[in-house]
Short mmCIF file of C-alpha atoms (C1' of nucleotides) in Angstrom, two decimals:
data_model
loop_
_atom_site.label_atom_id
_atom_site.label_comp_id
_atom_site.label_asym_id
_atom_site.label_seq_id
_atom_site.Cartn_x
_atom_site.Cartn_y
_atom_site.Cartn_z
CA UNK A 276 0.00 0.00 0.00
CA UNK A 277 2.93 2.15 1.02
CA UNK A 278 4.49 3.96 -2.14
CA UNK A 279 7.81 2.90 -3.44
CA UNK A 280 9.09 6.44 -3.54
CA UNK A 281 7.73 6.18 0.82
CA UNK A 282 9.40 3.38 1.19
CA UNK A 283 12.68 4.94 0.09
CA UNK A 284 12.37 8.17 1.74
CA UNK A 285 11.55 6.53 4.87
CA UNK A 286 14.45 3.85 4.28
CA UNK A 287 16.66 7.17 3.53
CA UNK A 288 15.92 9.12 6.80
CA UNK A 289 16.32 6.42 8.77
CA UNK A 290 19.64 5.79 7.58
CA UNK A 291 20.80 9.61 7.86
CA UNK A 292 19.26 9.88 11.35
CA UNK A 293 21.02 6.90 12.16
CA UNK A 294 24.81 7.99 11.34
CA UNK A 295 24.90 5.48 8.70
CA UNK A 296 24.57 8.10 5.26
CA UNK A 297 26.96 10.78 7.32
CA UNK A 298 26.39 14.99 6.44
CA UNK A 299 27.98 15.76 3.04
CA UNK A 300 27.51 12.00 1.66
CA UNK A 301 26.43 12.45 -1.93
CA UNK A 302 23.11 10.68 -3.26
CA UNK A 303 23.14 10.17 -6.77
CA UNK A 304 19.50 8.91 -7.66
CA UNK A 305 20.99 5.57 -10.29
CA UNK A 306 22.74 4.37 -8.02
CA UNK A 307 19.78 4.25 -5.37
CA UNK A 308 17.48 3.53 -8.08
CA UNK A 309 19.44 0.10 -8.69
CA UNK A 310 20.12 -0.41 -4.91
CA UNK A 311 16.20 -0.14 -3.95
CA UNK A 312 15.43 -2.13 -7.27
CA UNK A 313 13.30 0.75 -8.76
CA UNK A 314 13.43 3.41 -11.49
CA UNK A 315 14.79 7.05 -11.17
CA UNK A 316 11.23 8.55 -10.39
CA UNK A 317 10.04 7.37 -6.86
CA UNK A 318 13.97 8.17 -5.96
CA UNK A 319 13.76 11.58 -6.97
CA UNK A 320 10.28 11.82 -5.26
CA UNK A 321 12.03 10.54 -2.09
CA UNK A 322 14.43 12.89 -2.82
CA UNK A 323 12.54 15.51 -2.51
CA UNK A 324 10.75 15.00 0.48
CA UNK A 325 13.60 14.45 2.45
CA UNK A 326 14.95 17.75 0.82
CA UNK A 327 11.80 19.48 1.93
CA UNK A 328 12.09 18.06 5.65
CA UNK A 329 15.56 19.68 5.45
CA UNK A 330 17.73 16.20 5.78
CA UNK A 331 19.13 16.33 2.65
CA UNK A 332 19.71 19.80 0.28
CA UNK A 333 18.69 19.41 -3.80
CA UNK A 334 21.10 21.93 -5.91
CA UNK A 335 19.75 22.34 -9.44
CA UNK A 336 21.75 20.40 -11.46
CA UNK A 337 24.46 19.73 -8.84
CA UNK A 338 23.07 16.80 -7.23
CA UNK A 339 21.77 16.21 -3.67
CA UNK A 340 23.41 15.40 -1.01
CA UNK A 341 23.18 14.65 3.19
CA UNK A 342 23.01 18.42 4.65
CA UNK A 343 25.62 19.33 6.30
CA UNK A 344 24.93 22.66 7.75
CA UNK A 345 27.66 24.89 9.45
CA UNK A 346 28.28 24.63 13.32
CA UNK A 347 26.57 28.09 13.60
CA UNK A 348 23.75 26.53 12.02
CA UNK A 349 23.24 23.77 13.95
CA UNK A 350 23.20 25.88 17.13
CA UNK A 351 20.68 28.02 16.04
CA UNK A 352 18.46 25.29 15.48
CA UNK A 353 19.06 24.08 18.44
CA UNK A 354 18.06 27.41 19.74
CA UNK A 355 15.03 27.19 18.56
CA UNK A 356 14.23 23.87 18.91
CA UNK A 357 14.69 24.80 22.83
CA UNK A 358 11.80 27.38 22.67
CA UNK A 359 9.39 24.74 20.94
CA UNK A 360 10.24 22.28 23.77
CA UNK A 361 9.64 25.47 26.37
CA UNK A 362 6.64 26.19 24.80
CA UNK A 363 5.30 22.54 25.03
CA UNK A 364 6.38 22.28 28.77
CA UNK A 365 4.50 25.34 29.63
CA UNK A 366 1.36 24.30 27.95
CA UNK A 367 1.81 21.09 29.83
CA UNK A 368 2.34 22.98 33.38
CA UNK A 369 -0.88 25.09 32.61
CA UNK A 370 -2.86 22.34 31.45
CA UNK A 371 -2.31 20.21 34.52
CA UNK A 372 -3.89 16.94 33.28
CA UNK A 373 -3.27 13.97 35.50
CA UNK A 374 -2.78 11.44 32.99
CA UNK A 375 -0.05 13.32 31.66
CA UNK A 376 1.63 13.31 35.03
CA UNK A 377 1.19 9.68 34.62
CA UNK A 378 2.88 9.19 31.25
CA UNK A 379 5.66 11.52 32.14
CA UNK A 380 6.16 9.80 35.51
CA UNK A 381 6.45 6.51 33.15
CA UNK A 382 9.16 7.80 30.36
CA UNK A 383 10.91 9.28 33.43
CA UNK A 384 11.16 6.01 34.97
CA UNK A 385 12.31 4.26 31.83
CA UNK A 386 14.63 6.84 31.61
CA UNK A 387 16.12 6.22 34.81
CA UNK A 388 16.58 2.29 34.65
CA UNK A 389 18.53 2.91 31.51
CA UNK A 390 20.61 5.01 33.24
CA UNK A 391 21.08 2.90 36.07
CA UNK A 392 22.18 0.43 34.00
CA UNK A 393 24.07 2.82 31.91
CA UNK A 394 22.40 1.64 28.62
CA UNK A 395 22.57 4.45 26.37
CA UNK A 396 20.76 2.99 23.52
CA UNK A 397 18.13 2.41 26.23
CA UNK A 398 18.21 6.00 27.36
CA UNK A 399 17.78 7.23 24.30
CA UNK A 400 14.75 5.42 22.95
CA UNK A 401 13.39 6.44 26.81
CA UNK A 402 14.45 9.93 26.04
CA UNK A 403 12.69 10.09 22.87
CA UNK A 404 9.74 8.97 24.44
CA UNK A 405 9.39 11.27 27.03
CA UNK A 406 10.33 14.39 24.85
CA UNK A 407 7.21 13.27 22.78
CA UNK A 408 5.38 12.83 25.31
CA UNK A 409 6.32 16.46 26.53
CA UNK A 410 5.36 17.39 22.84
CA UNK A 411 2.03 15.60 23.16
CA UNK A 412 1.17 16.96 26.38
CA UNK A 413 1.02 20.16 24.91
CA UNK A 414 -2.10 19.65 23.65
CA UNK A 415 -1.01 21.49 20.65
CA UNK A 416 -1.01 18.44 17.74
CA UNK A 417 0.36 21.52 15.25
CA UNK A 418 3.04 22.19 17.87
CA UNK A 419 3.76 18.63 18.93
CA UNK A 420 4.23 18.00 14.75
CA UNK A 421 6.67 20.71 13.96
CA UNK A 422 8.76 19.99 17.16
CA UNK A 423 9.00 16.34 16.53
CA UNK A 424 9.99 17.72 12.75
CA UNK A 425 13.26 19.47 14.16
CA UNK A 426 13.88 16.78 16.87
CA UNK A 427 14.28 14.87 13.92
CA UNK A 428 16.49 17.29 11.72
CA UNK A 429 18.56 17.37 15.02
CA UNK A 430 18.97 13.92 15.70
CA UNK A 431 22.52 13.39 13.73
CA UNK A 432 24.41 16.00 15.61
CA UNK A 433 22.71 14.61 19.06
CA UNK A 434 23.85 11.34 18.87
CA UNK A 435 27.81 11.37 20.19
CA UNK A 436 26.47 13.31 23.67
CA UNK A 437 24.77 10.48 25.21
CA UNK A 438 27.71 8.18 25.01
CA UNK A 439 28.90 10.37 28.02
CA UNK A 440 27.96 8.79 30.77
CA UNK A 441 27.69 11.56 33.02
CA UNK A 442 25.96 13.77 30.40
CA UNK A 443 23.53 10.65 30.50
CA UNK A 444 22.74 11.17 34.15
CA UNK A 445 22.47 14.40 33.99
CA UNK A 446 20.10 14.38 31.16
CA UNK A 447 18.04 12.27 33.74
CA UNK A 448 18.12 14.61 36.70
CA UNK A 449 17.08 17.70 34.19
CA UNK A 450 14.27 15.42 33.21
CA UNK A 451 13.09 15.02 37.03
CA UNK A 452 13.25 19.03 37.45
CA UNK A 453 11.03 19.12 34.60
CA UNK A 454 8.53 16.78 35.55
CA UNK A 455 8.54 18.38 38.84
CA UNK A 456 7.53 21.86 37.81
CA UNK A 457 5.22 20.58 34.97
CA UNK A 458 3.59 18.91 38.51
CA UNK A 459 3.54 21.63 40.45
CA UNK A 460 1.66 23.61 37.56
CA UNK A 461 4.71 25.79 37.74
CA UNK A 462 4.38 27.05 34.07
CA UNK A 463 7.40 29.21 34.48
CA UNK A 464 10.02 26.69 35.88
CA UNK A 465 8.47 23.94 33.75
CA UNK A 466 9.60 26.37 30.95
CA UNK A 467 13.27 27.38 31.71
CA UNK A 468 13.90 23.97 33.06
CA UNK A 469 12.85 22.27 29.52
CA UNK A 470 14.40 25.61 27.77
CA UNK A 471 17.90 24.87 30.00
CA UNK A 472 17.46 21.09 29.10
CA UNK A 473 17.58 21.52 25.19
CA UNK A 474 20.03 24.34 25.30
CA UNK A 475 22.77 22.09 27.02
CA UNK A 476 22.68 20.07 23.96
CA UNK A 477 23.47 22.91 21.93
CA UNK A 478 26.22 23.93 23.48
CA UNK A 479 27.52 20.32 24.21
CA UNK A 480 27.21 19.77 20.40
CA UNK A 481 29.92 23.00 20.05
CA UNK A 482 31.79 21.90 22.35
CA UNK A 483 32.41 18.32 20.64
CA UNK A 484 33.31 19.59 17.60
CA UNK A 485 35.66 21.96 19.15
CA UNK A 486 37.37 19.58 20.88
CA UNK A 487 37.94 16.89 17.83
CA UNK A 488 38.61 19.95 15.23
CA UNK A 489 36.16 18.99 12.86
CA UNK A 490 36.58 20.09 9.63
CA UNK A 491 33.56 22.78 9.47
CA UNK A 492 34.24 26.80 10.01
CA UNK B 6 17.81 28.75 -15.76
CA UNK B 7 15.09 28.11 -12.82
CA UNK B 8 13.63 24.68 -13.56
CA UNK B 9 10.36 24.38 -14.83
CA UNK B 10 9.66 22.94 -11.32
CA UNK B 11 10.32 26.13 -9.53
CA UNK B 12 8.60 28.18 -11.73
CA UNK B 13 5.43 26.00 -10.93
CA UNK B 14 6.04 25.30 -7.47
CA UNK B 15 6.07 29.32 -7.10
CA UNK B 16 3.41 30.49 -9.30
CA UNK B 17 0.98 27.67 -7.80
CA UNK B 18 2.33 29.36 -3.76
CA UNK B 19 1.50 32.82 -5.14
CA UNK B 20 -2.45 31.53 -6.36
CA UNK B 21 -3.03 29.88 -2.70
CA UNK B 22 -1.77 32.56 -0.72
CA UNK B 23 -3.45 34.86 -2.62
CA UNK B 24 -6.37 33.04 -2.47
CA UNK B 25 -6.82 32.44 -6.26
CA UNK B 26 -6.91 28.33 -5.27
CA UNK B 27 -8.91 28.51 -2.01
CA UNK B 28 -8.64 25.97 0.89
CA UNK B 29 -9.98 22.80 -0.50
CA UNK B 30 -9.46 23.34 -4.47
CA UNK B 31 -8.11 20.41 -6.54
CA UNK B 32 -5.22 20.25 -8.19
CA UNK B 33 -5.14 17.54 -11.52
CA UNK B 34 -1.79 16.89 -12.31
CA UNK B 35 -3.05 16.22 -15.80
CA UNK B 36 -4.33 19.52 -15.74
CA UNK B 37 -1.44 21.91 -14.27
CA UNK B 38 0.70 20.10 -16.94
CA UNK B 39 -1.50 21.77 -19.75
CA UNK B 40 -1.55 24.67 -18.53
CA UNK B 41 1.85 25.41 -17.67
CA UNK B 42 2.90 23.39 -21.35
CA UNK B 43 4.69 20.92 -19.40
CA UNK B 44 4.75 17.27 -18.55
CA UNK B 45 3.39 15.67 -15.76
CA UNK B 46 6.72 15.42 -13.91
CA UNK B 47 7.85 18.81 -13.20
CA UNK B 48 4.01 18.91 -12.09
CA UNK B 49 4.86 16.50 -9.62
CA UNK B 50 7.90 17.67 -8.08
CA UNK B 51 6.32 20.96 -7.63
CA UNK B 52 3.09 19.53 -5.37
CA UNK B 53 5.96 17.63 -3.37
CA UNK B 54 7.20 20.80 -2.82
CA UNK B 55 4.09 22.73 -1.81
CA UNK B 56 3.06 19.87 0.08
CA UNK B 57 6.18 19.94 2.25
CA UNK B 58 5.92 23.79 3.36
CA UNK B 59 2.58 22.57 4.04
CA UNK B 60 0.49 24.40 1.49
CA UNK B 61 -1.05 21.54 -0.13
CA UNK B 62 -2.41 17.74 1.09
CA UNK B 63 -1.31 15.00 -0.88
CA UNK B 64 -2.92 12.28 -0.48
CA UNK B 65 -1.73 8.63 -1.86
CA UNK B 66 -3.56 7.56 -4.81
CA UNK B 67 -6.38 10.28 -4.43
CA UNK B 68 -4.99 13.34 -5.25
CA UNK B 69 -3.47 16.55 -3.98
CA UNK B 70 -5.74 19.60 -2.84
CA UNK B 71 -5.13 22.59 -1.37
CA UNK B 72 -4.66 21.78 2.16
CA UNK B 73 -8.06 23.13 4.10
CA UNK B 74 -7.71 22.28 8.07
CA UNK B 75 -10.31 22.63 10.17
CA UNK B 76 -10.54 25.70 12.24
CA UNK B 77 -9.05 24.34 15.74
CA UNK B 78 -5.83 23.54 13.10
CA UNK B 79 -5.66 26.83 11.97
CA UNK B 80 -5.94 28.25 15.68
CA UNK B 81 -3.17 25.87 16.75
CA UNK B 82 -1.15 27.72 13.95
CA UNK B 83 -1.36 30.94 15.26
CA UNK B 84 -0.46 29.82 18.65
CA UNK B 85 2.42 28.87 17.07
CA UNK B 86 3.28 31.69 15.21
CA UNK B 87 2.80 33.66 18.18
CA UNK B 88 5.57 32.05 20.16
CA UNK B 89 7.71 32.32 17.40
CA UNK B 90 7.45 35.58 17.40
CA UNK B 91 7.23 36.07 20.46
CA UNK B 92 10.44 34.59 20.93
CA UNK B 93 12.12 36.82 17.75
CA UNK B 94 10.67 40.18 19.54
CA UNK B 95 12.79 38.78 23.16
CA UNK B 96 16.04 38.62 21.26
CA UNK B 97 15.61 41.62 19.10
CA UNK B 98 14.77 43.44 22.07
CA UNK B 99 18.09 41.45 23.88
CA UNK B 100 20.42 42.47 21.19
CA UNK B 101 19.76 46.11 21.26
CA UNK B 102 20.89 47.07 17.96
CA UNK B 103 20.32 50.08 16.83
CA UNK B 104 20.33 49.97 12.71
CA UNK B 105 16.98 47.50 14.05
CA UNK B 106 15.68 50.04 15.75
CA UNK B 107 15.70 52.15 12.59
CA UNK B 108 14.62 48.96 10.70
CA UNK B 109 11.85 48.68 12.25
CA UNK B 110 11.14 52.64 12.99
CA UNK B 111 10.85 52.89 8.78
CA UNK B 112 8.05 49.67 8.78
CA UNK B 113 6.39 51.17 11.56
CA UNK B 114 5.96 54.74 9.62
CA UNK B 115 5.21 52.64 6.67
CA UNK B 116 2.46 51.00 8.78
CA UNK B 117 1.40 54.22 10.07
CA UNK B 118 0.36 55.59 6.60
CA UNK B 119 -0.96 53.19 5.29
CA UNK B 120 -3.19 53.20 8.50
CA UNK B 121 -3.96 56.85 7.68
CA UNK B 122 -5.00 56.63 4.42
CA UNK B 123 -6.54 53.11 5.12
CA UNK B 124 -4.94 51.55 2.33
CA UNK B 125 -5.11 47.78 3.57
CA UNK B 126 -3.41 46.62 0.68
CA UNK B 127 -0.35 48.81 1.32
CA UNK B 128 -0.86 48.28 4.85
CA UNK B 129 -0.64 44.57 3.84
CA UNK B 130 3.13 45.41 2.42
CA UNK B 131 4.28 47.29 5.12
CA UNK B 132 2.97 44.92 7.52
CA UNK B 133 4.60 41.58 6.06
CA UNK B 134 7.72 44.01 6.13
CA UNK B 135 7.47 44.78 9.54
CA UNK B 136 7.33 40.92 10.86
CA UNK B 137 10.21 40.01 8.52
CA UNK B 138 12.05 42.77 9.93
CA UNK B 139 11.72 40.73 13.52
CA UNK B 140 12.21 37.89 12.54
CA UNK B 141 15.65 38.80 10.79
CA UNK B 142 16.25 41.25 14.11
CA UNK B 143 16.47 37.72 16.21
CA UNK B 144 19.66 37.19 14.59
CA UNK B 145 19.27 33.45 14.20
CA UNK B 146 18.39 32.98 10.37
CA UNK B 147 17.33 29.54 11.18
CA UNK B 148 14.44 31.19 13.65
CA UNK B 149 13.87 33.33 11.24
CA UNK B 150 13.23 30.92 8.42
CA UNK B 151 10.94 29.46 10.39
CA UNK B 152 8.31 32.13 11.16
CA UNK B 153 8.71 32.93 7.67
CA UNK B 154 7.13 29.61 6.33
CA UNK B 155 4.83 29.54 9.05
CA UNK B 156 3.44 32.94 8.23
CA UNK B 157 3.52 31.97 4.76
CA UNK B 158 1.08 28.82 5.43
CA UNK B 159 -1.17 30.97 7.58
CA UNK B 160 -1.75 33.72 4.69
CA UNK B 161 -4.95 32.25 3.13
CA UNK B 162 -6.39 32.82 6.74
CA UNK B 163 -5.50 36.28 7.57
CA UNK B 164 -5.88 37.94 4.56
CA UNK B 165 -9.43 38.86 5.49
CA UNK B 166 -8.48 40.74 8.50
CA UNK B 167 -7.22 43.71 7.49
CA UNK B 168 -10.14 44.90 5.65
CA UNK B 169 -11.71 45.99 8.59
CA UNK B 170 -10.75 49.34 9.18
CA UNK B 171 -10.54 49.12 13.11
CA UNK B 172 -8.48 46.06 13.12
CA UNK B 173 -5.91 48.05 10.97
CA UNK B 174 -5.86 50.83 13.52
CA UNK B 175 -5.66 48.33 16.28
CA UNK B 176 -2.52 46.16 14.65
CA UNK B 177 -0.41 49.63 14.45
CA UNK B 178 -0.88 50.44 18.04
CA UNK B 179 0.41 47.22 18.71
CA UNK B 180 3.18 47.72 16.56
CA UNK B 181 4.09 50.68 17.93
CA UNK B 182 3.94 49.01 21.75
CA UNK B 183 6.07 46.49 20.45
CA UNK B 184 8.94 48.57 18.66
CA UNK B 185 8.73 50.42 21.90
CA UNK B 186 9.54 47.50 24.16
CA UNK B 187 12.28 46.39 22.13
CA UNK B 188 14.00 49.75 22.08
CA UNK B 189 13.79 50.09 25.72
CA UNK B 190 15.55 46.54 25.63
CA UNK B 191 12.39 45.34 27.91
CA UNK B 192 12.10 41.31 26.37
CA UNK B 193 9.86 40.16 28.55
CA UNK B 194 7.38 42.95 27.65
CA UNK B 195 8.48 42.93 23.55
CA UNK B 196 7.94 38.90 23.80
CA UNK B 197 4.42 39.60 25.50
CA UNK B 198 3.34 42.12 23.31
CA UNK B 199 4.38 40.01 20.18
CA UNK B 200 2.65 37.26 21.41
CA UNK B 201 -0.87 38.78 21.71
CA UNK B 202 -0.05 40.80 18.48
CA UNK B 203 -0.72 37.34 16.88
CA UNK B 204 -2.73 35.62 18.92
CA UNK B 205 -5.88 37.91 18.54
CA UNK B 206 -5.16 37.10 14.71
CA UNK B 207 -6.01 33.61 15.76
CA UNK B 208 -8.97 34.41 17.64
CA UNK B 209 -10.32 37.09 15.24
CA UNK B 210 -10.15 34.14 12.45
CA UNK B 211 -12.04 32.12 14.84
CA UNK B 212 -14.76 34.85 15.43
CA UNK B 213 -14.81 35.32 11.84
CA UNK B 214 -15.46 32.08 10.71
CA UNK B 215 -18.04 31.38 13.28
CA UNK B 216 -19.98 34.46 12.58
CA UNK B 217 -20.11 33.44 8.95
CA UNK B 218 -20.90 30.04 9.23
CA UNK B 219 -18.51 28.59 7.48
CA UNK B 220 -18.88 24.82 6.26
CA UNK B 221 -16.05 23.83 8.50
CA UNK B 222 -16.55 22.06 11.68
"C1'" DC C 162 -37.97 3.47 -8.68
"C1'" DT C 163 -33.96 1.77 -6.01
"C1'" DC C 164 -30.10 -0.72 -5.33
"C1'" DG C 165 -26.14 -3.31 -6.64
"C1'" DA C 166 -22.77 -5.26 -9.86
"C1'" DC C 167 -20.18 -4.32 -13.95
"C1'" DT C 168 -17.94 -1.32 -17.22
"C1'" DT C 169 -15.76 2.92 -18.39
"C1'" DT C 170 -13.18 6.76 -17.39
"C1'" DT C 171 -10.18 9.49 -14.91
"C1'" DG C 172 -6.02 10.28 -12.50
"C1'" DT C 173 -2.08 8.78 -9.96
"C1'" DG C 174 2.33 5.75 -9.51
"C1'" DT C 175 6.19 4.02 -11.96
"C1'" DA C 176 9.27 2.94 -15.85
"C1'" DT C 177 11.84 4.22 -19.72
"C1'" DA C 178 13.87 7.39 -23.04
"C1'" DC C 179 15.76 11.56 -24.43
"C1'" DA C 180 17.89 16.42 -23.66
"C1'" DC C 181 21.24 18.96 -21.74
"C1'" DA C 182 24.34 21.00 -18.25
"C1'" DA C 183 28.55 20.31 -15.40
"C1'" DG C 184 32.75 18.20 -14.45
"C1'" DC C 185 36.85 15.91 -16.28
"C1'" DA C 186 40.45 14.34 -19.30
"C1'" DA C 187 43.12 14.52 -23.17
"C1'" DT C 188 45.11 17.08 -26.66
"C1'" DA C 189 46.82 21.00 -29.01
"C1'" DA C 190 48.65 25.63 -29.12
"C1'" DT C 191 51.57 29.08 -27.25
"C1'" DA D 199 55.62 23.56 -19.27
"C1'" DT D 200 51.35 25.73 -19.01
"C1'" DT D 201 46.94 26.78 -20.43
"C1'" DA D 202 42.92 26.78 -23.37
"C1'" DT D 203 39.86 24.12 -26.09
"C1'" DT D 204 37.39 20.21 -27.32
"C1'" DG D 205 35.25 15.94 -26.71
"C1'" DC D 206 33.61 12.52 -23.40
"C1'" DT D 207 31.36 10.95 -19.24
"C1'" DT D 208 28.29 11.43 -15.64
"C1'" DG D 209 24.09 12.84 -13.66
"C1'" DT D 210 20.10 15.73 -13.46
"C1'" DG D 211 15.68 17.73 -15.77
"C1'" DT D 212 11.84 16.66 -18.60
"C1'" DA D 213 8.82 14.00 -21.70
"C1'" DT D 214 6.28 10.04 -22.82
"C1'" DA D 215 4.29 5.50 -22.13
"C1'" DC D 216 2.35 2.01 -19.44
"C1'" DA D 217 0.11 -0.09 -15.07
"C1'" DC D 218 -3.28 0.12 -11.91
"C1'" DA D 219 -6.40 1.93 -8.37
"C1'" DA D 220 -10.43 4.70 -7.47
"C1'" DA D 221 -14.28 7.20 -8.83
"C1'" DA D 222 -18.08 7.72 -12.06
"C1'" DG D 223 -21.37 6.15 -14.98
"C1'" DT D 224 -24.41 2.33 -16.85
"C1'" DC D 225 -27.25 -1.32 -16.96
"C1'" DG D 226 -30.14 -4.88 -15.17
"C1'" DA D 227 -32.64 -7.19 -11.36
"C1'" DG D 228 -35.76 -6.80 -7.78
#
DNA sequence: CTCGACTTTTGTGTATACACAAGCAATAAT
DNA sequence: ATTATTGCTTGTGTATACACAAAAGTCGAG
């Protein structure tokens, strides 16, 4: 039922999100049309969507390739990905549902067993979770969309921080703050606290690539 | 040297957000092709396209329309657009530059006569100029990119607005409040006055639609 | 007259073929 | 030896043709 040119966008995402098509990799569409066993036309279709969800970028005539945007660039999306994720934690302070508590209590505990056990592939599937859930809880479906839109786009230059194992557990206690004010129907703490939370990232991302010279300005 | 996509993809925005294609129209691939003198394929590329920044619905095997959502979707919008800009207005009013002062000084006399002469059409100009100019004063283009697609999609549903005379009046004394918080480097009041700039957009569509009876639910 | 099954038509999804621009290599001219 | 020009290769942009699903129309049975 699913399209072939679906099929292959989804197939591609999942393998730039993943690490395994790395920023800058070109993607010529015959070669992917032979790989997936199709013609040129549901690749370039792919192609495009992934262009248009800002994974990949389409020059006329040049080709397309994995984005690789400039450090600056990644920060600023950061940036604003933090506001979205304020803006959801807020609307989930003021809305003050208790089965939201409850589903955030869950992810938070799923979150913490990983830790415990310092599983970081764990963690992260836990983290996901309870960021959607955040997203969700907003009660905004628009807002939830577009925020788990960038949390994808963000998701290759997030990966590397949660192999730090003390990053990990501090991603966890950030979480309990959060949960905490979101509780308490604090809007305003539930909103710095999930602002602070994303912002880290951002600045842990610089950091990295500082520290191993990468080759981008 | 623009593909025959782009030229497509573009002209086809332009008719929706002008409201030449209202919500709900159908778009015939078949169709588009003759009229434009092209194939189908370009055709296609350029509904991807408007389908990603969200202008049209495509749906598998049943055709693409221009993308009507229901009212609460459209309200959910505007909440979103608000804290967008609500969050460009806090760091234009953090930065403190002052070439953005003047920026926004010349939209805001722009505004103003346009107002006077209750030209909505030139108020319209002066208007989109104004928001650009705040988004672009955040000084994260990413951000900025942003709130201009979303304002883009939410076009077709604000264009009514401005007709009415007091409404017009009304959106330049907000204005004005605004470009007066930022100057006097206040964010929290620039970000709150932003964000109700926009949100009574959302909630005069609302009131709008309801008194009109429109066929959406 | 109404309802349902069958046929026809319409429109999308995909494949293939051609057109052409960009990059590259080899050759020729200075 | 260096550089410019030309031809070749590669890869994208577009056109056309076919396959098939969904909607629309038609006909017959009750």
């Amino acid at each position: 039922m699913a399209s072939a040119a679906d099929d292959i966008s989804e197939r591609l995402e999942a393998e730039i999100v993943e690490g395994v098509l790395p920023p800058g990799t070109r993607l010529e569409e015959p070669a992917l049309a032979e790989r997936f066993g199709v013609s040129r036309t549901p690749v370039r279709e792919a192609l495009q969507r992934l262009s248009a969800s800002g994974l990949v970028e389409l020059k006329p005539r040049r080709g397309t390739q994995v984005l690789n945007p400039s450090i600056g660039r990644i920060v600023e999306m950061f940036e604003v990905m933090a506001e979205l994720e304020a803006v959801c934690a807020r609307l989930c302070a003021r809305r003050g549902d208790p089965d939201l508590f409850a589903d955030l209590r869950g992810w938070l505990a799923r979150c913490a067993a990983a830790a415990d056990t310092g599983d970081a592939s764990a963690y992260y599937t836990a983290n996901k979770g309870f960021h959607s859930a955040i997203y969700r809880g907003s009660g905004n479906l628009f807002l939830s969309q577009q925020a788990e839109l960038l949390h994808l786009r963000l998701t290759p230059f997030r990966r590397q921080q949660l192999r730090l194992p003390r990053r990990l557990r501090q991603s966890l206690a950030e979480h309990g703050r959060i949960v905490a004010a979101i509780e308490a129907g604090d809007a305003a703490a539930a909103e710095a606290a999930q602002r602070a939370h994303i912002l880290i990232q951002g600045e842990r991302f610089a950091d990295l690539l500082a520290q191993h010279g990468s080759g981008r300005e």
